[in-house]
Amino acid sequence: MRHYAPGEIPQSLHRTWWVPLAWVALTIVALTATPVLVSVRVQRVRRALSDGTNAARVAVNDLEVAISTRELALQQHDATAAAAAERRERADELALDSVLVYVGPSTGDEVAQIRAMEREWQRSANEPAARARALTAVLDTTEALDQKLARQADAERETIRSLERANVISAVVLAPLALIATGLLFWVGQRILFLAREATAGRAALDAALEEKSAVLRGVTHDLKNPLGAVYGYGELLADGVLGELSGEQHDVIVRMQGLVTGALRTVSDLLDLYRDEGGGLTIERTRADLNAITEACVADFAIAAQQAHVTLRLDRADRDAIVVTDPGRVKEILSNLLSNAVKYTSEGGEVHVTVTPPAASAAAYRISVSDTGPGIPADQRDRIFDEYYRLPGTASLPGNGVGLAIARRLARLLGGDISVDDAPSGGARFTLTLPATDG
Ligand code: ADP
């Protein structure tokens, strides 16, 4: 577990903090970009209007005037005025050409039509009737073009007005909204940081308190273990009659006292293991070991306890060598725990059956099972019995602390195996220790 100093912020939260900042930045970019883009568009439309549509209207009107002036000069046979009017006509046509690029392609056809009509009008110089018709047509067409350009100018002005309105709306409505959103995001960010600091400070304080508690318990359990061991030793001296002959009753009392001390010693060493494990102190020392021999030695250790409890103890060794690389001391510790439970929770007349099964062809693990004819473990409790300090309801009257299986499973996992529980064929519980079949 990673420990944080008070106030230190986990790396992941540093990353989370940038998310609201990124949002703020995006919002600001969007809000700045919108008016800029709208302004660019307004400028374009304005240029089309001033350099294009309006200028084109002026050129079309000038052309109309030049054509009328030339016609009048021709009617009055004033060649000089007619030539001047014609020059103006050419100049107006050139001006029209240069501004039409801003207006767009839609007016190109009308201008080409006006030129064709002008030529028609000049060609019919000697036929007054045809000339009058051509003149009317060219003037009507220039008039129509002028009106079209006037409508286009109105539409462009309207576009400019609506774009400017959009800019005002974004400034008036969106800017305050953006400010509020930015403020909110900033506040949320601050809150996240504050809570993160609080959480890490709380976590660090909790870790420190737990470590302190573990240290105290480690000290206490360690200090208890030695005097308890000594008490057991003195009891043995008394029971063996080394310090003088005891009466039968006195001997029984000493044996009972030894039983109680053994239970207390087991509790103390369980607790020590537990706290060593929390501090990463459970060590494993691997060597080549014979699982048949280890199991046999364990079963022998429990022979007297089983006899006293009037429980039959039976062992089926593996039918071949069961050599693995493991920690024999830890395997014995695990099996002792399973055997002591099996004997403890099986009533008089029952049986505890231990089997060592070598790996099947498809598996790569040895299995050592301890089955009993006790009350068994209800299916919904099978995970919980491996929790520290958990005991099944109804077992409080029997000695125990609810720690043995928790440690046994941890040790089994440290050895690369596990412990599982199911129903024994005879009705009680069956605990199975699996160990990897590595022979070094
Ligand atoms: P305890 O010291 O209480 O035996 P354990 O961790 O060894 O602690 O076991 C946890 C609980 O699991 C026991 O309190 C008991 O309720 C249940 N238990 C363990 N082994 C057996 C068994 N062989 N038969 C029935 N119940 C068992």
Coordinates of C-alpha atoms and ligand atoms in Angstrom, one line a residue:
M1 CA 0.0 0.0 0.0
R2 CA 1.4 3.4 -1.0
H3 CA 1.7 5.9 1.9
Y4 CA 1.1 9.6 1.3
A5 CA 2.5 12.4 3.4
P6 CA -0.1 14.7 4.8
G7 CA -1.2 17.1 2.1
E8 CA 0.5 15.2 -0.7
I9 CA -1.7 14.8 -3.7
P10 CA -1.9 11.5 -5.6
Q11 CA -0.6 11.6 -9.2
S12 CA -4.0 10.5 -10.5
L13 CA -5.7 13.6 -8.9
H14 CA -3.1 15.9 -10.5
R15 CA -4.3 14.5 -13.8
T16 CA -8.0 15.0 -12.9
W17 CA -7.4 18.6 -11.9
W18 CA -6.4 19.4 -15.5
V19 CA -9.7 18.3 -16.9
P20 CA -11.7 21.3 -15.6
L21 CA -8.9 23.6 -16.6
A22 CA -9.0 22.1 -20.1
W23 CA -12.7 22.8 -20.2
V24 CA -12.2 26.4 -19.2
A25 CA -9.6 26.9 -21.8
L26 CA -11.9 25.3 -24.5
T27 CA -14.8 27.5 -23.5
I28 CA -12.7 30.7 -23.6
V29 CA -11.3 29.7 -27.0
A30 CA -14.8 29.0 -28.4
L31 CA -16.1 32.3 -27.0
T32 CA -13.2 34.3 -28.4
A33 CA -13.3 32.5 -31.7
T34 CA -17.0 33.1 -32.3
P35 CA -16.9 37.0 -32.5
V36 CA -13.7 36.9 -34.4
L37 CA -15.1 34.6 -37.1
V38 CA -18.3 36.7 -37.2
S39 CA -16.3 39.9 -37.6
V40 CA -14.3 38.4 -40.5
R41 CA -17.5 37.4 -42.2
V42 CA -19.0 40.9 -41.7
Q43 CA -15.9 42.5 -43.3
R44 CA -16.1 40.3 -46.3
V45 CA -19.8 41.1 -46.9
R46 CA -19.1 44.8 -46.4
R47 CA -16.3 44.7 -49.0
A48 CA -18.6 43.0 -51.5
L49 CA -21.1 45.7 -50.9
S50 CA -18.8 48.8 -51.1
D51 CA -16.3 47.5 -53.7
G52 CA -18.7 45.4 -55.7
T53 CA -22.5 45.8 -55.6
N54 CA -22.6 49.6 -55.0
A55 CA -19.7 50.4 -57.4
A56 CA -21.4 48.2 -60.0
R57 CA -24.6 50.2 -59.6
V58 CA -22.7 53.5 -60.2
A59 CA -21.0 52.0 -63.3
V60 CA -24.4 50.7 -64.7
N61 CA -26.0 54.2 -64.2
D62 CA -23.1 55.9 -65.8
L63 CA -23.3 53.6 -68.8
E64 CA -27.0 54.3 -69.1
V65 CA -26.3 58.0 -69.2
A66 CA -23.4 57.7 -71.7
I67 CA -25.7 55.6 -74.0
S68 CA -28.5 58.2 -73.9
T69 CA -26.0 61.1 -74.4
R70 CA -24.5 59.4 -77.4
E71 CA -28.0 58.8 -78.9
L72 CA -28.9 62.4 -78.4
A73 CA -25.6 63.6 -79.9
L74 CA -26.1 61.4 -83.0
Q75 CA -29.7 62.7 -83.4
Q76 CA -28.3 66.2 -83.4
H77 CA -25.5 65.2 -85.7
D78 CA -22.9 66.4 -83.2
A79 CA -20.0 64.1 -84.0
T80 CA -17.7 65.5 -81.3
A81 CA -20.2 65.0 -78.5
A82 CA -21.0 61.5 -79.8
A83 CA -17.4 60.5 -79.8
A84 CA -16.9 61.8 -76.2
A85 CA -20.0 59.8 -75.2
E86 CA -18.7 56.7 -76.8
R87 CA -15.4 57.1 -74.9
R88 CA -17.4 57.4 -71.7
E89 CA -19.3 54.3 -72.6
R90 CA -16.0 52.3 -73.0
A91 CA -14.7 53.7 -69.7
D92 CA -17.9 52.7 -67.9
E93 CA -17.8 49.2 -69.4
L94 CA -14.2 48.8 -68.1
A95 CA -15.2 50.0 -64.7
L96 CA -18.1 47.5 -64.7
D97 CA -15.7 44.7 -65.6
S98 CA -13.3 45.6 -62.8
V99 CA -16.0 45.6 -60.0
L100 CA -18.0 42.6 -61.2
V101 CA -15.4 40.2 -59.6
Y102 CA -16.7 41.4 -56.2
V103 CA -20.4 41.0 -57.1
G104 CA -20.1 37.4 -58.1
P105 CA -20.9 35.5 -61.3
S106 CA -24.7 36.1 -61.3
T107 CA -24.5 39.4 -63.2
G108 CA -22.1 38.3 -65.9
D109 CA -24.9 37.2 -68.3
E110 CA -26.7 40.6 -68.1
V111 CA -23.5 42.5 -68.8
A112 CA -22.8 40.3 -71.9
Q113 CA -26.4 40.8 -73.0
I114 CA -26.0 44.7 -72.7
R115 CA -22.9 44.6 -74.8
A116 CA -24.6 42.5 -77.5
M117 CA -27.5 45.0 -77.6
E118 CA -25.1 48.0 -77.7
R119 CA -23.5 46.4 -80.8
E120 CA -27.0 45.8 -82.3
W121 CA -27.9 49.5 -81.6
Q122 CA -24.7 50.7 -83.3
R123 CA -25.1 48.4 -86.3
S124 CA -28.6 49.7 -87.1
A125 CA -27.4 53.4 -87.5
N126 CA -29.2 53.8 -90.9
E127 CA -32.5 52.3 -89.9
P128 CA -34.2 54.7 -87.4
A129 CA -37.0 52.3 -86.4
A130 CA -34.7 49.3 -85.6
R131 CA -32.2 51.7 -83.9
A132 CA -35.0 53.1 -81.6
R133 CA -36.0 49.5 -80.7
A134 CA -32.4 48.5 -80.0
L135 CA -31.9 51.6 -77.9
T136 CA -35.0 50.9 -75.8
A137 CA -33.9 47.3 -75.3
V138 CA -30.4 48.2 -74.1
L139 CA -31.7 50.9 -71.8
D140 CA -34.4 48.5 -70.3
T141 CA -31.7 45.8 -69.8
T142 CA -29.3 48.2 -68.0
E143 CA -32.3 49.4 -65.9
A144 CA -33.1 45.8 -65.0
L145 CA -29.5 45.1 -64.0
D146 CA -29.5 48.2 -61.8
Q147 CA -32.6 47.0 -60.0
K148 CA -31.1 43.6 -59.5
L149 CA -27.9 45.1 -58.0
A150 CA -30.1 47.3 -55.8
R151 CA -31.9 44.2 -54.4
Q152 CA -28.5 42.4 -53.9
A153 CA -27.2 45.5 -52.0
D154 CA -30.3 45.3 -49.7
A155 CA -29.7 41.6 -49.0
E156 CA -26.0 42.3 -48.2
R157 CA -26.9 45.1 -45.8
E158 CA -29.4 42.7 -44.1
T159 CA -26.7 40.0 -43.8
I160 CA -24.4 42.5 -42.2
R161 CA -27.1 43.6 -39.7
S162 CA -27.9 40.0 -38.6
L163 CA -24.2 39.1 -38.2
E164 CA -23.7 42.2 -36.0
R165 CA -26.8 41.2 -34.0
A166 CA -25.3 37.7 -33.4
N167 CA -22.1 39.3 -32.2
V168 CA -23.9 41.5 -29.7
I169 CA -25.9 38.5 -28.5
S170 CA -22.8 36.5 -27.9
A171 CA -21.2 39.4 -26.1
V172 CA -24.2 40.1 -23.9
V173 CA -25.4 36.6 -23.2
L174 CA -22.5 34.2 -23.7
A175 CA -19.7 36.2 -22.0
P176 CA -21.4 36.3 -18.6
L177 CA -22.4 32.6 -19.0
A178 CA -18.7 31.8 -19.8
L179 CA -17.7 33.8 -16.7
I180 CA -20.1 31.8 -14.5
A181 CA -19.0 28.5 -16.1
T182 CA -15.3 29.4 -15.5
G183 CA -16.0 30.4 -11.9
L184 CA -17.9 27.1 -11.4
L185 CA -15.2 25.0 -12.9
F186 CA -12.6 26.8 -10.8
W187 CA -14.6 26.3 -7.7
V188 CA -15.0 22.6 -8.5
G189 CA -11.3 22.3 -9.1
Q190 CA -10.5 23.9 -5.8
R191 CA -13.0 21.6 -4.0
I192 CA -11.4 18.5 -5.6
L193 CA -8.0 19.6 -4.5
F194 CA -9.2 20.5 -1.0
L195 CA -11.0 17.1 -0.6
A196 CA -8.0 15.3 -2.1
R197 CA -5.7 16.9 0.5
E198 CA -8.1 16.1 3.3
A199 CA -8.4 12.5 2.1
T200 CA -4.7 11.9 1.8
A201 CA -4.1 13.6 5.2
G202 CA -6.8 11.4 6.7
R203 CA -5.3 8.3 5.1
A204 CA -1.8 9.1 6.3
A205 CA -3.2 9.7 9.8
L206 CA -5.1 6.4 9.6
D207 CA -2.0 4.5 8.3
A208 CA 0.1 6.0 11.2
A209 CA -2.5 4.9 13.7
L210 CA -2.7 1.4 12.3
E211 CA 1.0 1.1 12.2
E212 CA 1.2 2.3 15.9
K213 CA -1.5 -0.3 16.8
S214 CA 0.4 -3.1 15.0
A215 CA 3.6 -2.1 16.7
V216 CA 1.9 -2.2 20.1
L217 CA 0.3 -5.6 19.4
R218 CA 3.5 -7.0 18.0
G219 CA 5.3 -5.9 21.2
V220 CA 2.6 -7.2 23.5
T221 CA 2.2 -10.6 21.8
H222 CA 6.0 -11.0 21.6
D223 CA 6.3 -10.2 25.4
L224 CA 3.5 -12.7 26.1
K225 CA 4.9 -15.6 24.2
N226 CA 8.1 -16.0 26.2
P227 CA 6.5 -16.1 29.7
L228 CA 3.8 -18.5 28.4
G229 CA 6.4 -20.8 27.0
A230 CA 8.2 -20.7 30.4
V231 CA 4.9 -21.5 32.2
Y232 CA 4.4 -24.5 29.8
G233 CA 8.0 -25.7 30.6
Y234 CA 7.5 -25.4 34.4
G235 CA 4.2 -27.4 34.0
E236 CA 6.1 -30.1 32.2
L237 CA 8.6 -30.3 35.0
L238 CA 5.7 -30.6 37.5
A239 CA 3.8 -33.2 35.4
D240 CA 6.9 -35.3 34.9
G241 CA 7.4 -35.4 38.7
V242 CA 10.9 -33.8 38.4
L243 CA 10.0 -31.5 41.3
G244 CA 8.4 -34.2 43.4
E245 CA 5.7 -36.8 43.1
L246 CA 2.2 -35.5 42.3
S247 CA -1.1 -37.0 43.2
G248 CA -3.4 -38.1 40.4
E249 CA -5.6 -35.0 40.8
Q250 CA -2.7 -32.6 40.9
H251 CA -1.3 -34.2 37.7
D252 CA -4.7 -33.8 36.0
V253 CA -4.8 -30.1 37.0
I254 CA -1.3 -29.5 35.6
V255 CA -2.2 -31.2 32.3
R256 CA -5.3 -29.0 32.0
M257 CA -3.2 -25.9 32.7
Q258 CA -0.8 -27.0 30.0
G259 CA -3.7 -27.4 27.6
L260 CA -4.9 -23.9 28.3
V261 CA -1.3 -22.5 28.0
T262 CA -0.9 -24.3 24.6
G263 CA -4.1 -22.6 23.4
A264 CA -2.9 -19.3 24.6
L265 CA 0.5 -19.8 22.9
R266 CA -1.2 -20.7 19.7
T267 CA -3.3 -17.5 19.8
V268 CA -0.2 -15.4 20.5
S269 CA 1.8 -17.0 17.7
D270 CA -1.2 -16.6 15.3
L271 CA -1.5 -12.9 16.2
L272 CA 2.3 -12.5 15.7
D273 CA 2.1 -14.1 12.3
L274 CA -0.8 -11.9 11.4
Y275 CA 1.0 -8.7 12.3
R276 CA 4.2 -9.9 10.7
D277 CA 2.3 -10.5 7.5
E278 CA 0.8 -7.0 7.6
G279 CA 4.3 -5.6 7.8
G280 CA 5.4 -8.0 5.0
G281 CA 7.3 -10.0 7.6
L282 CA 6.1 -13.5 6.8
T283 CA 9.1 -15.2 5.4
I284 CA 9.3 -18.4 3.2
E285 CA 12.4 -20.6 3.1
R286 CA 12.1 -23.2 0.3
T287 CA 13.9 -26.5 0.2
R288 CA 13.2 -29.9 -1.2
A289 CA 10.6 -31.6 1.0
D290 CA 8.5 -34.8 1.1
L291 CA 4.8 -34.0 1.4
N292 CA 4.0 -37.6 2.5
A293 CA 6.5 -37.2 5.4
I294 CA 5.3 -33.8 6.5
T295 CA 1.7 -34.9 6.5
E296 CA 2.5 -38.0 8.4
A297 CA 4.4 -36.1 11.1
C298 CA 1.5 -33.7 11.5
V299 CA -1.0 -36.4 11.8
A300 CA 1.2 -38.1 14.4
D301 CA 1.4 -34.7 16.4
F302 CA -2.4 -34.8 16.6
A303 CA -2.8 -38.5 17.5
I304 CA -3.1 -37.8 21.3
A305 CA -5.4 -34.8 20.9
A306 CA -7.7 -36.9 18.6
Q307 CA -7.6 -39.8 21.1
Q308 CA -8.6 -37.5 23.9
A309 CA -11.5 -36.2 21.8
H310 CA -12.5 -39.7 20.9
V311 CA -12.1 -38.9 17.2
T312 CA -10.5 -41.4 14.8
L313 CA -7.6 -40.0 12.8
R314 CA -6.8 -41.7 9.4
L315 CA -4.1 -40.9 6.8
D316 CA -3.9 -42.0 3.1
R317 CA -0.4 -41.1 1.8
A318 CA 0.2 -40.5 -1.9
D319 CA 0.9 -43.8 -3.6
R320 CA 4.3 -42.5 -4.8
D321 CA 7.0 -40.0 -3.7
A322 CA 5.6 -36.5 -3.2
I323 CA 8.8 -34.4 -3.4
V324 CA 8.3 -30.6 -3.9
V325 CA 10.3 -27.5 -3.4
T326 CA 8.5 -25.6 -0.6
D327 CA 8.8 -24.4 3.0
P328 CA 8.2 -27.6 5.1
G329 CA 7.8 -25.5 8.3
R330 CA 5.0 -23.4 6.7
V331 CA 3.3 -26.5 5.2
K332 CA 3.3 -28.1 8.7
E333 CA 1.9 -24.9 10.1
I334 CA -1.0 -24.9 7.6
L335 CA -1.8 -28.6 8.1
S336 CA -1.6 -28.3 11.9
N337 CA -4.2 -25.5 11.7
L338 CA -6.5 -27.6 9.5
L339 CA -6.0 -30.7 11.7
S340 CA -6.5 -28.9 14.9
N341 CA -9.8 -27.4 13.6
A342 CA -11.0 -30.8 12.3
V343 CA -10.4 -32.4 15.6
K344 CA -11.8 -29.5 17.6
Y345 CA -15.1 -29.2 15.5
T346 CA -15.8 -33.0 15.2
S347 CA -17.8 -34.5 18.0
E348 CA -17.0 -37.7 19.8
G349 CA -17.1 -40.9 17.7
G350 CA -16.4 -38.9 14.5
E351 CA -13.5 -39.3 12.1
V352 CA -10.8 -37.1 10.5
H353 CA -9.4 -38.3 7.2
V354 CA -6.3 -36.9 5.7
T355 CA -5.2 -37.7 2.1
V356 CA -2.3 -36.7 0.0
T357 CA -3.1 -36.7 -3.8
P358 CA -0.3 -36.3 -6.4
P359 CA -1.0 -34.2 -9.4
A360 CA -3.3 -35.7 -12.1
A361 CA -1.9 -35.6 -15.6
S362 CA -3.7 -32.4 -16.4
A363 CA -2.9 -30.5 -13.2
A364 CA 0.3 -29.3 -11.7
A365 CA -0.5 -29.3 -8.0
Y366 CA -0.5 -31.6 -5.0
R367 CA -3.6 -31.7 -3.0
I368 CA -3.7 -32.5 0.8
S369 CA -7.3 -32.8 2.1
V370 CA -8.5 -32.8 5.6
S371 CA -12.1 -34.1 5.8
D372 CA -14.1 -34.5 9.0
T373 CA -17.5 -35.7 10.1
G374 CA -18.2 -32.4 12.0
P375 CA -21.0 -29.9 11.3
G376 CA -19.5 -28.7 8.0
I377 CA -19.4 -25.2 6.7
P378 CA -22.6 -23.7 5.1
A379 CA -22.0 -22.7 1.5
D380 CA -22.6 -19.0 2.1
Q381 CA -20.0 -18.9 4.9
R382 CA -17.1 -20.6 3.0
D383 CA -15.4 -17.3 2.0
R384 CA -16.0 -15.6 5.3
I385 CA -14.3 -18.2 7.5
F386 CA -11.0 -17.1 5.9
D387 CA -11.5 -13.5 7.2
E388 CA -9.6 -12.5 10.2
Y389 CA -11.4 -12.9 13.6
Y390 CA -14.5 -14.4 11.9
R391 CA -16.0 -17.5 13.6
L392 CA -19.2 -19.3 12.6
P393 CA -22.2 -18.6 14.7
G394 CA -22.4 -21.3 17.4
T395 CA -18.7 -21.9 17.7
A396 CA -18.0 -19.4 20.4
S397 CA -18.1 -22.0 23.2
L398 CA -15.1 -23.8 21.7
P399 CA -11.6 -22.3 22.1
G400 CA -10.3 -20.3 19.2
N401 CA -9.7 -16.7 17.9
G402 CA -10.8 -16.8 14.2
V403 CA -7.3 -16.1 13.0
G404 CA -5.9 -19.5 12.1
L405 CA -7.5 -20.0 8.7
A406 CA -6.7 -16.4 7.6
I407 CA -3.1 -17.1 8.3
A408 CA -3.2 -20.6 6.8
R409 CA -4.6 -19.2 3.5
R410 CA -2.0 -16.4 3.4
L411 CA 0.8 -18.9 3.9
A412 CA -0.7 -21.2 1.2
R413 CA -0.8 -18.4 -1.2
L414 CA 2.8 -17.3 -0.4
L415 CA 3.8 -20.9 -1.2
G416 CA 2.1 -20.5 -4.6
G417 CA -0.9 -22.6 -3.7
D418 CA -4.3 -22.0 -1.9
I419 CA -6.8 -23.5 0.5
S420 CA -10.4 -24.2 -0.5
V421 CA -13.3 -25.7 1.4
D422 CA -16.3 -27.9 0.4
D423 CA -18.4 -30.7 1.7
A424 CA -16.7 -33.9 2.8
P425 CA -18.3 -37.1 1.3
S426 CA -19.2 -38.2 4.9
G427 CA -21.0 -34.9 5.5
G428 CA -18.6 -32.7 7.4
A429 CA -16.1 -30.1 6.1
R430 CA -13.3 -30.8 3.6
F431 CA -10.4 -28.4 3.5
T432 CA -8.0 -28.9 0.6
L433 CA -4.5 -27.4 0.5
T434 CA -3.0 -27.2 -3.0
L435 CA 0.7 -26.8 -3.5
P436 CA 2.5 -26.4 -6.8
A437 CA 4.3 -29.5 -8.0
T438 CA 7.8 -28.1 -8.4
D439 CA 10.5 -30.6 -7.6
G440 CA 13.4 -28.2 -8.0
Ligands
ADP1 P1 -10.7 -20.7 15.2 O1 -9.6 -20.4 16.0 O2 -12.0 -20.1 15.6 O3 -10.9 -22.1 14.9 P2 -10.1 -20.5 12.3 O4 -9.7 -19.3 11.6 O5 -9.2 -21.6 12.3 O6 -10.4 -19.9 13.8 O7 -11.5 -20.9 11.8 C1 -12.5 -19.9 11.6 C2 -13.9 -20.5 11.8 O8 -14.2 -21.5 10.8 C3 -14.0 -21.3 13.1 O9 -14.3 -20.4 14.2 C4 -15.2 -22.2 12.8 O10 -16.4 -21.5 13.0 C5 -15.0 -22.5 11.3 N1 -14.3 -23.8 11.1 C6 -13.0 -24.0 10.8 N2 -12.7 -25.2 10.6 C7 -13.9 -25.9 10.8 C8 -14.2 -27.3 10.7 N3 -13.4 -28.3 10.4 N4 -15.5 -27.6 10.9 C9 -16.5 -26.7 11.2 N5 -16.2 -25.4 11.3 C10 -14.9 -25.0 11.1

